[in-house]
Amino acid sequence: MLRLEKIGKTYRMGDLVVPVLRGIDLTILRGDYIAIMGASGSGKSTLMNILGCLEQPSEGHYYFDARDITKIADDERTDLRNYRIGFVFQQFNLLPRLTALQNVMLPMVYAGYARGERRQRAQRMLVDVGLADRMANLPSQLSGGQQQRVAIARALVNQPDLVLADEPTGALDSRTGEEVMDLVSGLHQSGITIVLVTHDSGVAACTQRIIRLQDGRIIADG
Amino acid sequence: MALHSAPLRSRSHRTIADLAETLPLAWESLLANRLRSILTMLGVIIGIAAVIAMVSIGRGAQLQTENQLKSLGSNLLFVQSGVATTSSPALLGAGSATTLIWDDAKAIASACESVADVAPVLNRRTQVVHAQLNTSTTVVGTTPEYVRVRDFLPLTGRFFNQIELLRSARVAVLGQTVVDSLGLTPGSALQQTIRIQGEPFTVVGTLEYKGVNSFRDMDDQVFIPLTTMANRIVGVNAVTGIALDSISVSARAAGQMDAAQYQITNLLRLRHRIVPPRQDDFLIRNQADLLSASNSVAGIFTALLGGSAAISLVVGGIGIMNIMLVSVTERTREIGIRRAIGARSSDILLQFMIEAIVLSLCGGLLGVVLGIFSSLLINLALGWKAGLALDALLASLLFCLVIGVFFGAYPARKAALLDPITALRND
């Protein structure tokens, strides 16, 4: 489903050119459940951002369903993010002024769903993640675990086939972290491809394939 | 690869959905920063209110001047002595030399078909004294026809008559400002003796209020017979007869104004032996000229007021741009989140544009309310009957929209061009 060919990424900091990723070759199959691990600064978040079409690689090719996304317009990448990819962030990244329901509805606004359908699907999504009675709450009125579930509902609402999670349990205590991981594993069982970044080996143990990064290179895959 | 069950993505449909979604969102974000929003809008509020109030003040002044000019009398022509040096209605050379005499006025009355009444005028600004009080006023020497030409009606007593004119009687008719300045009342003034340049005059009447026009206080005048004026006050009697400052003429009908002007011009040229290339030694102005002159002055006045008010509107627009830039900076993370979950940069552009427009239009509407309120208040205070400047109202609201678009464009563009990942990392 995803294929990375010799992906490299360098950042320019003033005069300094810092290589973050070097020659990454990676293939991700439909239905994979993958953890990317590595020390901080190993480039795992950058790799995640490139997989999520949030960032463009400096070199190499990235094929999403055989389409080279390094060669398509920004609007098309945006649309891919909108209905093929779901994001779950460490800091949840919910919009603070919107209720849980409105947050979940947001991707559908950009996808062009009709108002009634947006509401219906978002409600169903929130029920599925166990927040039936929290829909009208603002993020600030929810616990961390609840916020992350809202974020997961938001990631799933446009029925993506790839979910990217950047340290999904990083800001949660271990019990709620486990609950969230149960939810993520459930998604995998329903056929969604999942890639998560973590440095918690307990979290990585839930997955089926662990990719280790060091200094911008893949040092282990399996 | 299996075909993905993509939702319907009709872009045109989407944009409409966005508008419906963005408007309440924009409203929400204005409410979230209530004080800031109001302060930002204040510039636009004041600007719009000022434009509306200023334009309606200008219009009111114009209407007022018009009414006053009409109150001078109807179908009025003024023949002014002096050399007309320009063709404009603004009289530059007139009055600089005395060329009209009483006989000219008499000739106009008898020879000009289209003329109804003729009143010769000789003025002096001088002191008028009654008891211990004195006032500096304009003493007008004229004939009893003045009453008909200029629509002056006595409030108490009467105007002087033909016999008093022939006898150079020392009788005076007072305007109400003079009555007040001399410590009299319309009733008590009658039969009092006042002194004009030491000469005693008996007050035979007072005139009804005429008000102040743009040239002078019409009530600050004392009327005496022309003969008395020439003999006792001015004290100069030209060999050719009594010299005049001007002659007020009323035409028989509004349609005969041009005819009357033509007849008077010809008659006076004949009497004064003016043959081209010699210039006329008199100038005839009619009410229409005065009206158009005063209207053009009022028009400039209105444009000036409205223009300076419009500048404050632009300043208000800059305020909106400023606050929108702050808002973009503050909400960088929000922009990043929206971009990550599928907002195109055009969606972000639209969102911030709409916020700027909502901000400016809300300010505009509040400004309209304030503007209407203050112009009503001004009209009430000055007793004017100027209507609301509806065109200024619509124009300024439209201007508001333009300001929202113009000053919102740069911040919105800045938001739209933010790199999603940079925006997401922002805290």
mmCIF file of N, CA, C and O in Angstrom, chain A residues 141-182:
data_model
loop_
_atom_site.group_PDB
_atom_site.id
_atom_site.type_symbol
_atom_site.label_atom_id
_atom_site.label_comp_id
_atom_site.label_asym_id
_atom_site.label_seq_id
_atom_site.Cartn_x
_atom_site.Cartn_y
_atom_site.Cartn_z
ATOM 1 N N GLN A 141 -12.799 19.912 29.269
ATOM 2 C CA GLN A 141 -13.644 19.267 30.269
ATOM 3 C C GLN A 141 -13.491 17.747 30.248
ATOM 4 O O GLN A 141 -14.230 17.039 30.915
ATOM 5 N N LEU A 142 -12.534 17.260 29.434
ATOM 6 C CA LEU A 142 -12.349 15.820 29.316
ATOM 7 C C LEU A 142 -10.992 15.419 29.883
ATOM 8 O O LEU A 142 -10.045 16.208 29.874
ATOM 9 N N SER A 143 -10.884 14.176 30.368
ATOM 10 C CA SER A 143 -9.597 13.671 30.837
ATOM 11 C C SER A 143 -8.714 13.369 29.621
ATOM 12 O O SER A 143 -9.184 13.357 28.483
ATOM 13 N N GLY A 144 -7.423 13.142 29.869
ATOM 14 C CA GLY A 144 -6.504 12.860 28.780
ATOM 15 C C GLY A 144 -6.938 11.660 27.955
ATOM 16 O O GLY A 144 -6.947 11.703 26.725
ATOM 17 N N GLY A 145 -7.323 10.590 28.642
ATOM 18 C CA GLY A 145 -7.751 9.390 27.925
ATOM 19 C C GLY A 145 -8.974 9.656 27.065
ATOM 20 O O GLY A 145 -9.049 9.221 25.920
ATOM 21 N N GLN A 146 -9.889 10.467 27.637
ATOM 22 C CA GLN A 146 -11.107 10.782 26.866
ATOM 23 C C GLN A 146 -10.767 11.636 25.647
ATOM 24 O O GLN A 146 -11.303 11.429 24.556
ATOM 25 N N GLN A 147 -9.827 12.602 25.854
ATOM 26 C CA GLN A 147 -9.435 13.442 24.726
ATOM 27 C C GLN A 147 -8.809 12.598 23.623
ATOM 28 O O GLN A 147 -9.077 12.805 22.442
ATOM 29 N N GLN A 148 -7.976 11.623 24.032
ATOM 30 C CA GLN A 148 -7.337 10.812 23.012
ATOM 31 C C GLN A 148 -8.370 9.965 22.271
ATOM 32 O O GLN A 148 -8.252 9.732 21.083
ATOM 33 N N ARG A 149 -9.418 9.559 22.974
ATOM 34 C CA ARG A 149 -10.475 8.797 22.285
ATOM 35 C C ARG A 149 -11.230 9.679 21.298
ATOM 36 O O ARG A 149 -11.598 9.225 20.215
ATOM 37 N N VAL A 150 -11.436 10.944 21.690
ATOM 38 C CA VAL A 150 -12.069 11.871 20.739
ATOM 39 C C VAL A 150 -11.181 11.979 19.509
ATOM 40 O O VAL A 150 -11.651 11.949 18.360
ATOM 41 N N ALA A 151 -9.863 12.109 19.748
ATOM 42 C CA ALA A 151 -8.929 12.235 18.628
ATOM 43 C C ALA A 151 -8.984 10.997 17.737
ATOM 44 O O ALA A 151 -8.928 11.102 16.510
ATOM 45 N N ILE A 152 -9.117 9.808 18.367
ATOM 46 C CA ILE A 152 -9.206 8.580 17.573
ATOM 47 C C ILE A 152 -10.498 8.560 16.765
ATOM 48 O O ILE A 152 -10.507 8.228 15.576
ATOM 49 N N ALA A 153 -11.574 9.004 17.399
ATOM 50 C CA ALA A 153 -12.851 9.086 16.676
ATOM 51 C C ALA A 153 -12.719 10.019 15.484
ATOM 52 O O ALA A 153 -13.206 9.740 14.381
ATOM 53 N N ARG A 154 -12.020 11.156 15.707
ATOM 54 C CA ARG A 154 -11.824 12.111 14.619
ATOM 55 C C ARG A 154 -10.986 11.480 13.501
ATOM 56 O O ARG A 154 -11.241 11.692 12.324
ATOM 57 N N ALA A 155 -9.977 10.682 13.896
ATOM 58 C CA ALA A 155 -9.103 10.072 12.896
ATOM 59 C C ALA A 155 -9.865 9.059 12.041
ATOM 60 O O ALA A 155 -9.529 8.840 10.886
ATOM 61 N N LEU A 156 -10.895 8.455 12.631
ATOM 62 C CA LEU A 156 -11.582 7.365 11.937
ATOM 63 C C LEU A 156 -12.820 7.792 11.171
ATOM 64 O O LEU A 156 -13.354 7.029 10.377
ATOM 65 N N VAL A 157 -13.267 9.007 11.403
ATOM 66 C CA VAL A 157 -14.610 9.356 10.967
ATOM 67 C C VAL A 157 -14.743 9.381 9.448
ATOM 68 O O VAL A 157 -15.806 9.139 8.903
ATOM 69 N N ASN A 158 -13.645 9.654 8.732
ATOM 70 C CA ASN A 158 -13.730 9.638 7.270
ATOM 71 C C ASN A 158 -13.345 8.266 6.696
ATOM 72 O O ASN A 158 -13.020 8.153 5.534
ATOM 73 N N GLN A 159 -13.382 7.229 7.541
ATOM 74 C CA GLN A 159 -13.075 5.863 7.143
ATOM 75 C C GLN A 159 -11.746 5.751 6.402
ATOM 76 O O GLN A 159 -11.710 5.326 5.250
ATOM 77 N N PRO A 160 -10.655 6.125 7.060
ATOM 78 C CA PRO A 160 -9.351 6.047 6.386
ATOM 79 C C PRO A 160 -8.902 4.599 6.313
ATOM 80 O O PRO A 160 -9.409 3.755 7.041
ATOM 81 N N ASP A 161 -7.925 4.301 5.434
ATOM 82 C CA ASP A 161 -7.376 2.951 5.498
ATOM 83 C C ASP A 161 -5.989 2.945 6.140
ATOM 84 O O ASP A 161 -5.355 1.920 6.218
ATOM 85 N N LEU A 162 -5.515 4.119 6.558
ATOM 86 C CA LEU A 162 -4.239 4.186 7.260
ATOM 87 C C LEU A 162 -4.402 5.099 8.468
ATOM 88 O O LEU A 162 -4.916 6.204 8.350
ATOM 89 N N VAL A 163 -4.013 4.613 9.642
ATOM 90 C CA VAL A 163 -4.021 5.476 10.826
ATOM 91 C C VAL A 163 -2.590 5.617 11.317
ATOM 92 O O VAL A 163 -1.888 4.624 11.488
ATOM 93 N N LEU A 164 -2.163 6.875 11.479
ATOM 94 C CA LEU A 164 -0.823 7.156 11.970
ATOM 95 C C LEU A 164 -0.943 7.711 13.375
ATOM 96 O O LEU A 164 -1.681 8.671 13.601
ATOM 97 N N ALA A 165 -0.224 7.099 14.319
ATOM 98 C CA ALA A 165 -0.321 7.548 15.704
ATOM 99 C C ALA A 165 1.074 7.890 16.210
ATOM 100 O O ALA A 165 1.961 7.043 16.209
ATOM 101 N N ASP A 166 1.243 9.136 16.590
ATOM 102 C CA ASP A 166 2.545 9.596 17.066
ATOM 103 C C ASP A 166 2.524 9.601 18.583
ATOM 104 O O ASP A 166 1.908 10.476 19.190
ATOM 105 N N GLU A 167 3.175 8.623 19.209
ATOM 106 C CA GLU A 167 3.185 8.489 20.671
ATOM 107 C C GLU A 167 1.777 8.614 21.246
ATOM 108 O O GLU A 167 1.524 9.484 22.072
ATOM 109 N N PRO A 168 0.861 7.780 20.825
ATOM 110 C CA PRO A 168 -0.549 7.961 21.235
ATOM 111 C C PRO A 168 -0.741 7.844 22.740
ATOM 112 O O PRO A 168 -1.707 8.383 23.277
ATOM 113 N N THR A 169 0.181 7.135 23.416
ATOM 114 C CA THR A 169 0.010 6.936 24.861
ATOM 115 C C THR A 169 0.976 7.804 25.651
ATOM 116 O O THR A 169 1.015 7.755 26.870
ATOM 117 N N GLY A 170 1.773 8.615 24.925
ATOM 118 C CA GLY A 170 2.850 9.355 25.569
ATOM 119 C C GLY A 170 2.382 10.303 26.661
ATOM 120 O O GLY A 170 3.088 10.538 27.626
ATOM 121 N N ALA A 171 1.189 10.848 26.517
ATOM 122 C CA ALA A 171 0.724 11.830 27.489
ATOM 123 C C ALA A 171 -0.279 11.222 28.461
ATOM 124 O O ALA A 171 -0.975 11.928 29.169
ATOM 125 N N LEU A 172 -0.372 9.894 28.472
ATOM 126 C CA LEU A 172 -1.394 9.250 29.302
ATOM 127 C C LEU A 172 -0.739 8.378 30.368
ATOM 128 O O LEU A 172 0.383 7.900 30.195
ATOM 129 N N ASP A 173 -1.459 8.150 31.450
ATOM 130 C CA ASP A 173 -0.931 7.204 32.444
ATOM 131 C C ASP A 173 -1.085 5.785 31.898
ATOM 132 O O ASP A 173 -1.782 5.549 30.904
ATOM 133 N N SER A 174 -0.448 4.832 32.547
ATOM 134 C CA SER A 174 -0.332 3.514 31.919
ATOM 135 C C SER A 174 -1.679 2.836 31.737
ATOM 136 O O SER A 174 -1.908 2.140 30.757
ATOM 137 N N ARG A 175 -2.619 3.089 32.672
ATOM 138 C CA ARG A 175 -3.904 2.388 32.547
ATOM 139 C C ARG A 175 -4.711 2.923 31.356
ATOM 140 O O ARG A 175 -5.178 2.172 30.515
ATOM 141 N N THR A 176 -4.825 4.237 31.289
ATOM 142 C CA THR A 176 -5.568 4.786 30.148
ATOM 143 C C THR A 176 -4.809 4.517 28.858
ATOM 144 O O THR A 176 -5.411 4.327 27.804
ATOM 145 N N GLY A 177 -3.465 4.482 28.969
ATOM 146 C CA GLY A 177 -2.664 4.138 27.791
ATOM 147 C C GLY A 177 -3.047 2.763 27.274
ATOM 148 O O GLY A 177 -3.230 2.561 26.073
ATOM 149 N N GLU A 178 -3.206 1.829 28.198
ATOM 150 C CA GLU A 178 -3.593 0.474 27.792
ATOM 151 C C GLU A 178 -4.964 0.472 27.116
ATOM 152 O O GLU A 178 -5.177 -0.200 26.111
ATOM 153 N N GLU A 179 -5.885 1.246 27.706
ATOM 154 C CA GLU A 179 -7.229 1.327 27.109
ATOM 155 C C GLU A 179 -7.165 1.844 25.678
ATOM 156 O O GLU A 179 -7.827 1.322 24.784
ATOM 157 N N VAL A 180 -6.340 2.895 25.513
ATOM 158 C CA VAL A 180 -6.211 3.460 24.172
ATOM 159 C C VAL A 180 -5.597 2.437 23.234
ATOM 160 O O VAL A 180 -6.024 2.277 22.082
ATOM 161 N N MET A 181 -4.602 1.701 23.720
ATOM 162 C CA MET A 181 -3.975 0.698 22.858
ATOM 163 C C MET A 181 -4.950 -0.415 22.500
ATOM 164 O O MET A 181 -4.913 -0.939 21.382
ATOM 165 N N ASP A 182 -5.837 -0.760 23.432
ATOM 166 C CA ASP A 182 -6.869 -1.747 23.106
ATOM 167 C C ASP A 182 -7.712 -1.270 21.933
ATOM 168 O O ASP A 182 -8.040 -2.026 21.016
#
